[in-house]
Coordinates of C-alpha atoms in Angstrom, one line a residue:
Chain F
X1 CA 101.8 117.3 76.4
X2 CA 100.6 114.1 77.1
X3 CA 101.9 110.6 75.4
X4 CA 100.2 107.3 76.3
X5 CA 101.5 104.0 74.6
X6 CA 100.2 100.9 74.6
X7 CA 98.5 101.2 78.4
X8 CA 97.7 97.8 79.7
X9 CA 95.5 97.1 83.0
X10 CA 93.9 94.0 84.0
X11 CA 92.2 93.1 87.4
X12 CA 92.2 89.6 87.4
X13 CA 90.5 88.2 84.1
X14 CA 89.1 91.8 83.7
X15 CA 90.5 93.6 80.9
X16 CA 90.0 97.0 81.7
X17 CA 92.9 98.7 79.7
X18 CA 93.7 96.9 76.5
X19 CA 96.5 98.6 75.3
X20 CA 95.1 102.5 74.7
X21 CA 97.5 105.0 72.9
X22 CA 97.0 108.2 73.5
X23 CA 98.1 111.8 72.3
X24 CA 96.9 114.7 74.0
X25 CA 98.1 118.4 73.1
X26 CA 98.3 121.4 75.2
X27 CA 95.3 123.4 75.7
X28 CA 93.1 120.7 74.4
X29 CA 90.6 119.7 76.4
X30 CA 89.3 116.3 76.0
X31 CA 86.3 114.2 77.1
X32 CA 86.4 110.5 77.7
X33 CA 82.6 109.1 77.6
X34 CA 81.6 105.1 77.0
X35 CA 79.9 102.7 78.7
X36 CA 80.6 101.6 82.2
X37 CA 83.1 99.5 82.7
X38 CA 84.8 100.7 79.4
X39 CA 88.0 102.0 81.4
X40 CA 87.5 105.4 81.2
X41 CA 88.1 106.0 85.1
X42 CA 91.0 104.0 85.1
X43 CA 92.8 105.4 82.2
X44 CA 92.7 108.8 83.5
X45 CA 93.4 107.6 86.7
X46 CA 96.5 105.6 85.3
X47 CA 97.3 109.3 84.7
X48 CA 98.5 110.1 88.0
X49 CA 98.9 106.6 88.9
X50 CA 96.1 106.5 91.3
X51 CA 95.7 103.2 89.2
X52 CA 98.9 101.8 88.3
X53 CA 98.8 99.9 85.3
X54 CA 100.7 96.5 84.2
X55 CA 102.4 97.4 81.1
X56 CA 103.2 100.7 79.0
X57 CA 104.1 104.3 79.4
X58 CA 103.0 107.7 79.8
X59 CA 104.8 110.8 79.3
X60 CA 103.6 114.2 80.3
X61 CA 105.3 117.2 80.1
X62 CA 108.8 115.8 80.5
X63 CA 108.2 113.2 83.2
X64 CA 107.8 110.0 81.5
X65 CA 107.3 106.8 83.6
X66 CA 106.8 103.1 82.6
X67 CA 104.4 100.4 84.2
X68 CA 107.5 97.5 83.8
X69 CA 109.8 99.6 86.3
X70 CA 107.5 102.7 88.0
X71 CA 109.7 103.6 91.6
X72 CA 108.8 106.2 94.0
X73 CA 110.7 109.1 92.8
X74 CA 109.2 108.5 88.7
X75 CA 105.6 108.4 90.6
X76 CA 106.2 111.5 92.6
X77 CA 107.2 113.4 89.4
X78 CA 104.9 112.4 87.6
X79 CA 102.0 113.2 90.0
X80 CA 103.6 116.6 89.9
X81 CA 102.4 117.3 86.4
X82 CA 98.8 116.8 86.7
X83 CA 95.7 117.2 89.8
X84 CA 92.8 115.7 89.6
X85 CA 88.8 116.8 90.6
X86 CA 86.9 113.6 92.1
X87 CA 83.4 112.3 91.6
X88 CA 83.3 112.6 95.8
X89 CA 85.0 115.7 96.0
X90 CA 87.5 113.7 98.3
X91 CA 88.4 117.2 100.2
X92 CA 90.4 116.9 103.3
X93 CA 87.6 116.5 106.3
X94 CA 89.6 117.7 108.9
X95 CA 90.8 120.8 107.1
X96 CA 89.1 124.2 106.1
X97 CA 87.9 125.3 102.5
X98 CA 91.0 127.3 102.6
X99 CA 93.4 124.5 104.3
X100 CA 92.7 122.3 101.5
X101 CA 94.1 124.5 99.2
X102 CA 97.0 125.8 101.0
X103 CA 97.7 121.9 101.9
X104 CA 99.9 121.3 98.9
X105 CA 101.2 124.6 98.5
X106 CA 102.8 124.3 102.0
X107 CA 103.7 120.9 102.2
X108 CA 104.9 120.2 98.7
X109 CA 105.4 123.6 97.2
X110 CA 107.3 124.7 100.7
X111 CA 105.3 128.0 100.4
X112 CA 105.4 130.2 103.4
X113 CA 102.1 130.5 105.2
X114 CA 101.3 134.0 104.7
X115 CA 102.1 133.7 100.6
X116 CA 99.6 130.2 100.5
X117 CA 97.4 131.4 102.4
X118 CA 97.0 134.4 100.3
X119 CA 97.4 132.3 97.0
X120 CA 95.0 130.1 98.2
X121 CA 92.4 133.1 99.0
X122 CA 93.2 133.9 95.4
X123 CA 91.8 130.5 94.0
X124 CA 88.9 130.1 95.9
X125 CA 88.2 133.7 94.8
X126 CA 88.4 132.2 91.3
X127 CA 85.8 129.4 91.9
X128 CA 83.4 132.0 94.0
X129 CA 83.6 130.9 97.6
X130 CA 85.3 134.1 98.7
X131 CA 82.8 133.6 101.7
X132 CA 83.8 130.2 102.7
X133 CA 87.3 130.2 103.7
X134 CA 86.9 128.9 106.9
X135 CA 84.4 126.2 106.3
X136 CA 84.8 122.5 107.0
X137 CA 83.9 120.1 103.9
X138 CA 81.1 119.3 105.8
X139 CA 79.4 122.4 106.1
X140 CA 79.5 123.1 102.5
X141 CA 77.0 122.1 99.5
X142 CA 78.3 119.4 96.9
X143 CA 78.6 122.3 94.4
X144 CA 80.9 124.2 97.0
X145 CA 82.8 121.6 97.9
X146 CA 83.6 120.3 94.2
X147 CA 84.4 124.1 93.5
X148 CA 86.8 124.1 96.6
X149 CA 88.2 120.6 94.7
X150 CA 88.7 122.8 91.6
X151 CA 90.7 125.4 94.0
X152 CA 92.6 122.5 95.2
X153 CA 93.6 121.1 91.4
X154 CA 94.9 124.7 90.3
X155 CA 96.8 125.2 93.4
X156 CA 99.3 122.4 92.3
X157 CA 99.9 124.8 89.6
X158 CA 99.9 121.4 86.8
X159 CA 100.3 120.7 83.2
X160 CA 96.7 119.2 83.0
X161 CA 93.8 119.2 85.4
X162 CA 91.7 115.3 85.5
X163 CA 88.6 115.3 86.3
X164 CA 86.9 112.2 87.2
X165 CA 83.3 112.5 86.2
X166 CA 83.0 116.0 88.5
X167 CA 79.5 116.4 88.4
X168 CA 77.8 113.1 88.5
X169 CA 77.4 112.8 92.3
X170 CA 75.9 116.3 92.2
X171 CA 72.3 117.8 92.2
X172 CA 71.2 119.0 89.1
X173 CA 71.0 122.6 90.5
X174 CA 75.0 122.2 91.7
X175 CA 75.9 121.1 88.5
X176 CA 76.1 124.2 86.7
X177 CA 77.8 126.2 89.1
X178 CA 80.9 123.6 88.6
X179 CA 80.6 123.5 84.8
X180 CA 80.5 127.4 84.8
X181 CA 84.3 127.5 86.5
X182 CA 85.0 124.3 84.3
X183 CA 84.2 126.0 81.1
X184 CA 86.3 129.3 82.8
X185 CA 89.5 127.1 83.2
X186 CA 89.1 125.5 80.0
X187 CA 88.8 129.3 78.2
X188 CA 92.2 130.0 80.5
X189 CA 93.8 127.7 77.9
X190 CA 94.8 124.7 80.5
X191 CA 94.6 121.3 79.2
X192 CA 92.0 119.1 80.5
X193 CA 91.3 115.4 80.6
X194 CA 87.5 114.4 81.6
X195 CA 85.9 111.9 82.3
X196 CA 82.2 113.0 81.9
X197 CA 79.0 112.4 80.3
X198 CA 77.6 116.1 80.8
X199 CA 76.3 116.9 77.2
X200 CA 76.4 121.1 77.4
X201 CA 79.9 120.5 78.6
X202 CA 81.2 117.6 75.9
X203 CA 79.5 119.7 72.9
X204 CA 80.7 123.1 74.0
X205 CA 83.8 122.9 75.8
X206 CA 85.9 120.1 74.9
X207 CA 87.6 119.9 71.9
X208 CA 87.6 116.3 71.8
X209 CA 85.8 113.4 72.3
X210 CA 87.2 109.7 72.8
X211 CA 84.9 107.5 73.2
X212 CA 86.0 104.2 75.0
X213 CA 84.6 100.4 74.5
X214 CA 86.2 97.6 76.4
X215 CA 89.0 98.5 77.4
X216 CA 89.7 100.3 74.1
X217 CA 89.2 103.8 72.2
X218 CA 86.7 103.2 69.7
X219 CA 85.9 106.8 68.7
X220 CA 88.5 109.5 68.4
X221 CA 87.4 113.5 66.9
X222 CA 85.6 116.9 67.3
X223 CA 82.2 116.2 69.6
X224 CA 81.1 117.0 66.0
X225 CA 82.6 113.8 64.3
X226 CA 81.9 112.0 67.4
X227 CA 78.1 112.4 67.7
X228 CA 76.9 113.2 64.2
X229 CA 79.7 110.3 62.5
X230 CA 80.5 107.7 64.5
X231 CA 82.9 104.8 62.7
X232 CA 81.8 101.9 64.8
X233 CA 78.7 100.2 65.1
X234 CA 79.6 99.3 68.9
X235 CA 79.6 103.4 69.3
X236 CA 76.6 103.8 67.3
X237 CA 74.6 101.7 69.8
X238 CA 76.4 103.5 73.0
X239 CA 75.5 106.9 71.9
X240 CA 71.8 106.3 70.8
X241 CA 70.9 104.5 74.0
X242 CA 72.6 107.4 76.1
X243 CA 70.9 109.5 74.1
X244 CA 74.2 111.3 73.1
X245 CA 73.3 111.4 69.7
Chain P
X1 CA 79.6 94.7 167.8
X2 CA 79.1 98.4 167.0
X3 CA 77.3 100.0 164.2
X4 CA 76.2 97.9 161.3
X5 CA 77.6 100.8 158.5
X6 CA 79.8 103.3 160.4
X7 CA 79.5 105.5 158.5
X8 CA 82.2 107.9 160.7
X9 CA 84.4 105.6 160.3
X10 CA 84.5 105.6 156.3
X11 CA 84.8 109.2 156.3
X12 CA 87.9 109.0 158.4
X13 CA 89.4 106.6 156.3
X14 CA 89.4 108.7 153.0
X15 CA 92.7 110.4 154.0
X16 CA 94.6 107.8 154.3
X17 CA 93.0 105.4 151.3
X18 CA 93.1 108.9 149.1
X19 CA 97.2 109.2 149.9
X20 CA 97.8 106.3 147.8
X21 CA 96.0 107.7 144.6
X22 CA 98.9 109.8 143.6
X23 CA 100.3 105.9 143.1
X24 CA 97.7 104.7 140.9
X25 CA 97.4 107.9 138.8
X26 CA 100.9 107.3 138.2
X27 CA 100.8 103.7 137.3
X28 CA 98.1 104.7 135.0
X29 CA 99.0 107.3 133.2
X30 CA 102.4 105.8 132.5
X31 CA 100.8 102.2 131.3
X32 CA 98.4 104.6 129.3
X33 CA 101.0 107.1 128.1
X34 CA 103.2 103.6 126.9
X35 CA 100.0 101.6 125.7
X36 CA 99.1 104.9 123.0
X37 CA 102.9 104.7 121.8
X38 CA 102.9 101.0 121.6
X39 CA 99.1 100.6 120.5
X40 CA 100.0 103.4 117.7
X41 CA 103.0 101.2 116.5
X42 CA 101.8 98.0 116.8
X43 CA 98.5 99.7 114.4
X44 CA 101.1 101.0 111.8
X45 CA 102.6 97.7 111.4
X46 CA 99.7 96.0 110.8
X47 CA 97.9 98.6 109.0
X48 CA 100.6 98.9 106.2
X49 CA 101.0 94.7 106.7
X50 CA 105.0 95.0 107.7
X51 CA 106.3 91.5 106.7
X52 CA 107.5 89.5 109.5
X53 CA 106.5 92.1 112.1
X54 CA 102.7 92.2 111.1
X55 CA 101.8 88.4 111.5
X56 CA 103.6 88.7 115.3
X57 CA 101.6 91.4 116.4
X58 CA 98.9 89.8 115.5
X59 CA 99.9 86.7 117.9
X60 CA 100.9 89.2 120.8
X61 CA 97.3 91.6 120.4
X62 CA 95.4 88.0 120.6
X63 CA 98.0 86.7 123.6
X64 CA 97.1 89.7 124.8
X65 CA 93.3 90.3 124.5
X66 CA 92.9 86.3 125.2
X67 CA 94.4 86.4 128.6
X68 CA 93.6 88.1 132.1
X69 CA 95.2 91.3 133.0
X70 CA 95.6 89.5 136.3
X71 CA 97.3 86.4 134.6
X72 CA 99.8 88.4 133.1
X73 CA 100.7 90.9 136.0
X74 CA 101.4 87.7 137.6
X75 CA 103.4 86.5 134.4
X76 CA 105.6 89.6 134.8
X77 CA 106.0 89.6 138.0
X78 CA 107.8 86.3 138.2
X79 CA 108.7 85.7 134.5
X80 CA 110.6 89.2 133.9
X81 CA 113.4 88.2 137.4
X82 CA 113.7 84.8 135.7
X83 CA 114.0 85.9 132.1
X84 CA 116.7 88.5 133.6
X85 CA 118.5 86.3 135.7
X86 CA 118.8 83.7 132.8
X87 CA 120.1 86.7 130.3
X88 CA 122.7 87.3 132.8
X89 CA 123.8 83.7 133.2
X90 CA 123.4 82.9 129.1
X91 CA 124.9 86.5 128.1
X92 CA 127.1 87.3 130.9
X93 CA 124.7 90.8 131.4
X94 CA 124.2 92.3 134.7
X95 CA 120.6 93.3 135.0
X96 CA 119.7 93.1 138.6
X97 CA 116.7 91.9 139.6
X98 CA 116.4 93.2 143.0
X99 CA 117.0 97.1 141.9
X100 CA 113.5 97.2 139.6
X101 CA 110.3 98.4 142.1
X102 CA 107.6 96.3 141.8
X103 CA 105.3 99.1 140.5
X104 CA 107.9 98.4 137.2
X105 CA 106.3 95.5 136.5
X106 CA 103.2 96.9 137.0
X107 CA 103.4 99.6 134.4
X108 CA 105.1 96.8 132.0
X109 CA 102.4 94.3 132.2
X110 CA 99.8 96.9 132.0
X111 CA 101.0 98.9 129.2
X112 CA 101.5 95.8 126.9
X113 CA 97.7 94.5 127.6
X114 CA 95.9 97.9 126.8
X115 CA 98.4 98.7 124.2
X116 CA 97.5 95.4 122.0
X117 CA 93.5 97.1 122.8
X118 CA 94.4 100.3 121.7
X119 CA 96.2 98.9 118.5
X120 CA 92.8 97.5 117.5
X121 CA 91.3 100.7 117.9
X122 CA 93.7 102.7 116.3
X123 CA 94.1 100.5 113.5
X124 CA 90.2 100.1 112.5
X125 CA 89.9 103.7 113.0
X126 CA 92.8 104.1 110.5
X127 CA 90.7 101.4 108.2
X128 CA 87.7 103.6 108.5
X129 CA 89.3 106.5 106.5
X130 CA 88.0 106.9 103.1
X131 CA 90.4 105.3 100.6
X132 CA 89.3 108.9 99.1
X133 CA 91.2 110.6 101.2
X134 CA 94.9 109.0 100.6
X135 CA 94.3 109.2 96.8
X136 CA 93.1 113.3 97.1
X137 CA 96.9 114.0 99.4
X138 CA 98.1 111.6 96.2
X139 CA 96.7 113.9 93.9
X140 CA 98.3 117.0 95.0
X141 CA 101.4 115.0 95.6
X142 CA 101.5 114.7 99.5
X143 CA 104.0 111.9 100.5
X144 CA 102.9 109.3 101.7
X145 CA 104.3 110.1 105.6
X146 CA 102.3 113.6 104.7
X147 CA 99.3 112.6 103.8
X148 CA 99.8 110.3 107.1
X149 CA 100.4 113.1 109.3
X150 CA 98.1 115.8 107.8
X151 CA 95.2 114.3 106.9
X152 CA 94.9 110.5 107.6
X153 CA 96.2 109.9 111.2
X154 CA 94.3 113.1 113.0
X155 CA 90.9 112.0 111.5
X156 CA 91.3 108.4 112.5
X157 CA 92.3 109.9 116.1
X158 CA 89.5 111.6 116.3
X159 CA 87.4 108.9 115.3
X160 CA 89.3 106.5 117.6
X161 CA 89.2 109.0 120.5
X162 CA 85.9 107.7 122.5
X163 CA 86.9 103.9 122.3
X164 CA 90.7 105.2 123.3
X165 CA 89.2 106.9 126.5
X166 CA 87.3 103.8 127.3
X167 CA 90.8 101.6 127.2
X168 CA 91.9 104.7 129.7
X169 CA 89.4 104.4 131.8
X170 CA 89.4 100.7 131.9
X171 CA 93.3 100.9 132.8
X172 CA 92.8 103.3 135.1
X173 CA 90.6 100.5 137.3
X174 CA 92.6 97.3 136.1
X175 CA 95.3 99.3 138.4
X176 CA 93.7 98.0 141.1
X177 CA 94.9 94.7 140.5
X178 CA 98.6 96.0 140.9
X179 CA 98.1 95.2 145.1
X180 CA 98.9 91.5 143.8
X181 CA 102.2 91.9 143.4
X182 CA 102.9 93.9 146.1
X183 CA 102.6 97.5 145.5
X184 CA 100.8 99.4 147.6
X185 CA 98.4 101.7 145.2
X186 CA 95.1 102.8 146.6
X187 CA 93.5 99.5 146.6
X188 CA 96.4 97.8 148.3
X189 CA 95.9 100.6 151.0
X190 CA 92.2 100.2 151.2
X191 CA 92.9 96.2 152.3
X192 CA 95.1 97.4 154.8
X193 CA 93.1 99.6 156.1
X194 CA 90.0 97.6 156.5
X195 CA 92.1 94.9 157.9
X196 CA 92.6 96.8 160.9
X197 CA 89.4 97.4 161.8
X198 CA 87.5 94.3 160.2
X199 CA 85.5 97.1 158.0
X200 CA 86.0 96.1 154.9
X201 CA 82.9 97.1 153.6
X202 CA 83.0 100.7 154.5
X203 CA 86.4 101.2 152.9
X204 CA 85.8 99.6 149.7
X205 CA 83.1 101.7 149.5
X206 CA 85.6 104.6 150.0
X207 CA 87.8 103.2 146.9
X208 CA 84.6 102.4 144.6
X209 CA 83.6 106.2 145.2
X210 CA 87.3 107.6 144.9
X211 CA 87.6 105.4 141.3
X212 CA 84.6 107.0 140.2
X213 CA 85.2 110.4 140.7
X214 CA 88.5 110.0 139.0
X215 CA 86.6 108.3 136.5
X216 CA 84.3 110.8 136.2
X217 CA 86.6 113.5 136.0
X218 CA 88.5 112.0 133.2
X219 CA 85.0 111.6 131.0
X220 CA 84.7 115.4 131.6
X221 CA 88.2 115.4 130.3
X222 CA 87.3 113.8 127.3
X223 CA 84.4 114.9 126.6
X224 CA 85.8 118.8 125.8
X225 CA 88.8 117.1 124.0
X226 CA 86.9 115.1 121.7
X227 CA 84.1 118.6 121.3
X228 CA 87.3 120.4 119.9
X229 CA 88.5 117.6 117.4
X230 CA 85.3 117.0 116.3
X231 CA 85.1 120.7 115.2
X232 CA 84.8 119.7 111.5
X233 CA 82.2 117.9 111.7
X234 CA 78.7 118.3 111.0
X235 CA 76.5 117.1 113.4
X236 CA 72.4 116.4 112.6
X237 CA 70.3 118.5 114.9
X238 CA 68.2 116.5 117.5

């Protein structure tokens, strides 16, 4: 489903992405954790080229792009594989719950309104703001709004679904209403990349952990292997002072 | 000598000052209607840092902002005729000079100075948008002319709308300036009219109240327009 080789990104002297390869099945759902600045964030967002990195390429599905010659149209498609659920939610301000979802599905998708609007009803159904539709962003709790994010991921109707640390601008009583439809779309069988550090989620969900170090996967298995065996001393140290162990 | 404020007489004069106003409303909303398209433009450009075109808008916003709106009326006045006349003699065109009312120049000289304001507040309303925002219409695969028109460009309207009414509104009065080069606006005709009876006073007392109420009209205006776009918003209770 996904193939990453040899993913290179570098802000200035700062090696973020030190040439990461990476194989990702379908269905699998896979959690990046690490330290800060490891380049967890960026690697998944190198995945939709939010981040566009300097050297290597990524395949998913069967759009395949590289970093030395990336044009517009390679971009587009490959953005067409995959949505993505942000730390700030990031929903369109000036549109409605319901808006936000129907956005892409009119725009991109060249749905008529009627059909997205009823599609999109559908999917915020799914996430439990049946009541909301015609809220603004700002009227909504952090919970709602990442849920309505959620809505807005599935509506592109992608390969995989990246979400970039979803719950760790949220209150602790948001956050498991968002790992609750997390855990559903996971069950659904969609393939999920996430970058998170939520422990019921990582243990009981994902199928996989990575767990990243400068720039660099360090740690590669089952949350299992992960957490009870880790190979590197570097990880050892990560996960006992997160207290991941 | 009669009265010291007649105050008759001002009353009598509103007719005849108010008949002109049709002539700055029209100056105005033209230069203002221009300035938004040109102010919107000149804001893309620099926005999304157009080589070549970016670093001369700059010049022309701070030729612009640096120099009186009475300075350059006066520059258009005489320097559009000349740059005309020496296009017609260099290139062999035929504008002519004598066919373009004066109220042209107007509307040209005022649209160019409060369209290099309004690109400033168009652009660092465009700035203000989350970078969030581009990257979520990115994420569903909006083009980047969709995301643009969709999402990015009515939010920083809305945002730019207050600071956009206040270029208006200051447009709206610089077009009292427009008498200099002969057009006769309701300023213009308020000069007149106090020339004839040495009561100046009184009648620019008529304009100051008539430029008001316009004024004060178009803040109404505004106001209710910028109560709809701001719908979305949440707003923290007194």
């Amino acid at each position: 489903m996904i193939d990453v080789k040899g993913l290179k990104k570098s802000f200035g002297d700062n090696h973020v992405l030190r040439g990461v390869d990476l194989k990702v099945e379908k269905g699998e759902i896979v959690t990046m954790i690490g330290p800060s600045g490891a380049g967890k964030t960026t690697l998944l967002r190198s995945l939709n080229w939010l981040d566009a990195p300097d050297a290597g390429t990524i395949r998913i599905d069967d759009a395949e792009i590289d970093a030395a010659r990336a044009g517009k149209k390679a971009v587009k498609r490959l953005r067409s594989k995959t949505a993505m659920v942000f730390q700030h939610y990031n929903l369109f301000n000036n549109k409605t719950a319901l808006e936000n979802v129907t956005e892409s599905l009119i725009m991109v998708k060249k749905l008529s309104k009627e059909t997205a609007k009823a599609r999109g009803k559908e999917l915020l159904d799914r996430v439990g703001l049946s009541d909301k539709y015609n809220a603004y962003p700002s009227f909504l709790s952090g919970g709602q709004q990442q849920r309505v994010g959620i809505a807005r991921a599935l509506a592109v109707d992608p390969k995989v679904i990246l979400f970039d640390e979803p719950t760790s601008a949220l209150d602790p009583e948001w956050v498991n209403e968002v790992l609750t439809v997390m855990t559903e779309i996971a069950r659904e069988g969609m393939t999920m990349v996430v970058v998170s550090h939520e422990m019921r989620f990582v243990r009981d969900v994902s199928t996989r952990v990575l767990l990243l170090d400068d720039g660099q996967i360090l740690e590669d298995g089952t949350p299992e292997q992960v957490f009870k065996n880790p190979q590197h001393e570097r990880a050892q140290q990560f996960l006992k002072l997160a207290h991941l162990e | 000598m009669g009265k010291i404020f007649d105050i008759q007489f001002m009353i009598s004069t509103i007719p005849q000052i108010g008949s002109k106003l049709p002539v700055t409303l029209w100056i105005a909303f033209l230069s203002g209607f221009i300035a938004l398209i040109l102010g919107f433009i000149i804001a893309m450009i620099r926005y999304f840092n157009v080589r070549v075109l970016s670093p001369l808008c700059k010049l022309f916003v701070s030729f612009m902002r640096g120099t009186p709106a009475m300075v350059q009326l006066l520059v258009a006045y005489y320097g559009v005729p000349i740059l005309l006349r020496g296009m017609n003699e260099g290139l062999g065109t035929r504008f002519s000079v004598n066919g373009i009312p004066a109220a042209a120049f107007a509307v040209f000289a005022l649209s160019l100075n409060s369209g290099a304001f309004m690109s400033e507040t168009i652009r660092g309303a465009m700035m203000a948008i989350d970078a969030g925002q581009l990257e979520a219409c990115y994420s569903v695969n909006l083009s980047a002319g969709q995301a643009l028109r969709r999402i990015i460009l009515p939010q920083a309207f809305t945002n730019a709308l207050p600071a956009l009414g206040n270029s208006f509104i200051s447009l709206l009065k610089e077009t009292s300036l427009v008498f200099n080069i002969s057009v006769i606006e309701m300023m213009a005709q308020a000069k007149i009219t106090g020339s004839r009876s040495y009561r100046f006073f009184e009648v620019y007392i008529v304009v100051a109240l008539i430029y008001w109420a316009v004024c004060f009209l178009m803040e109404r205006v505004l106001a209710v327009v910028e109560e709809k776009v701001r719908r979305y918003e949440r707003r923290a209770v007194k």
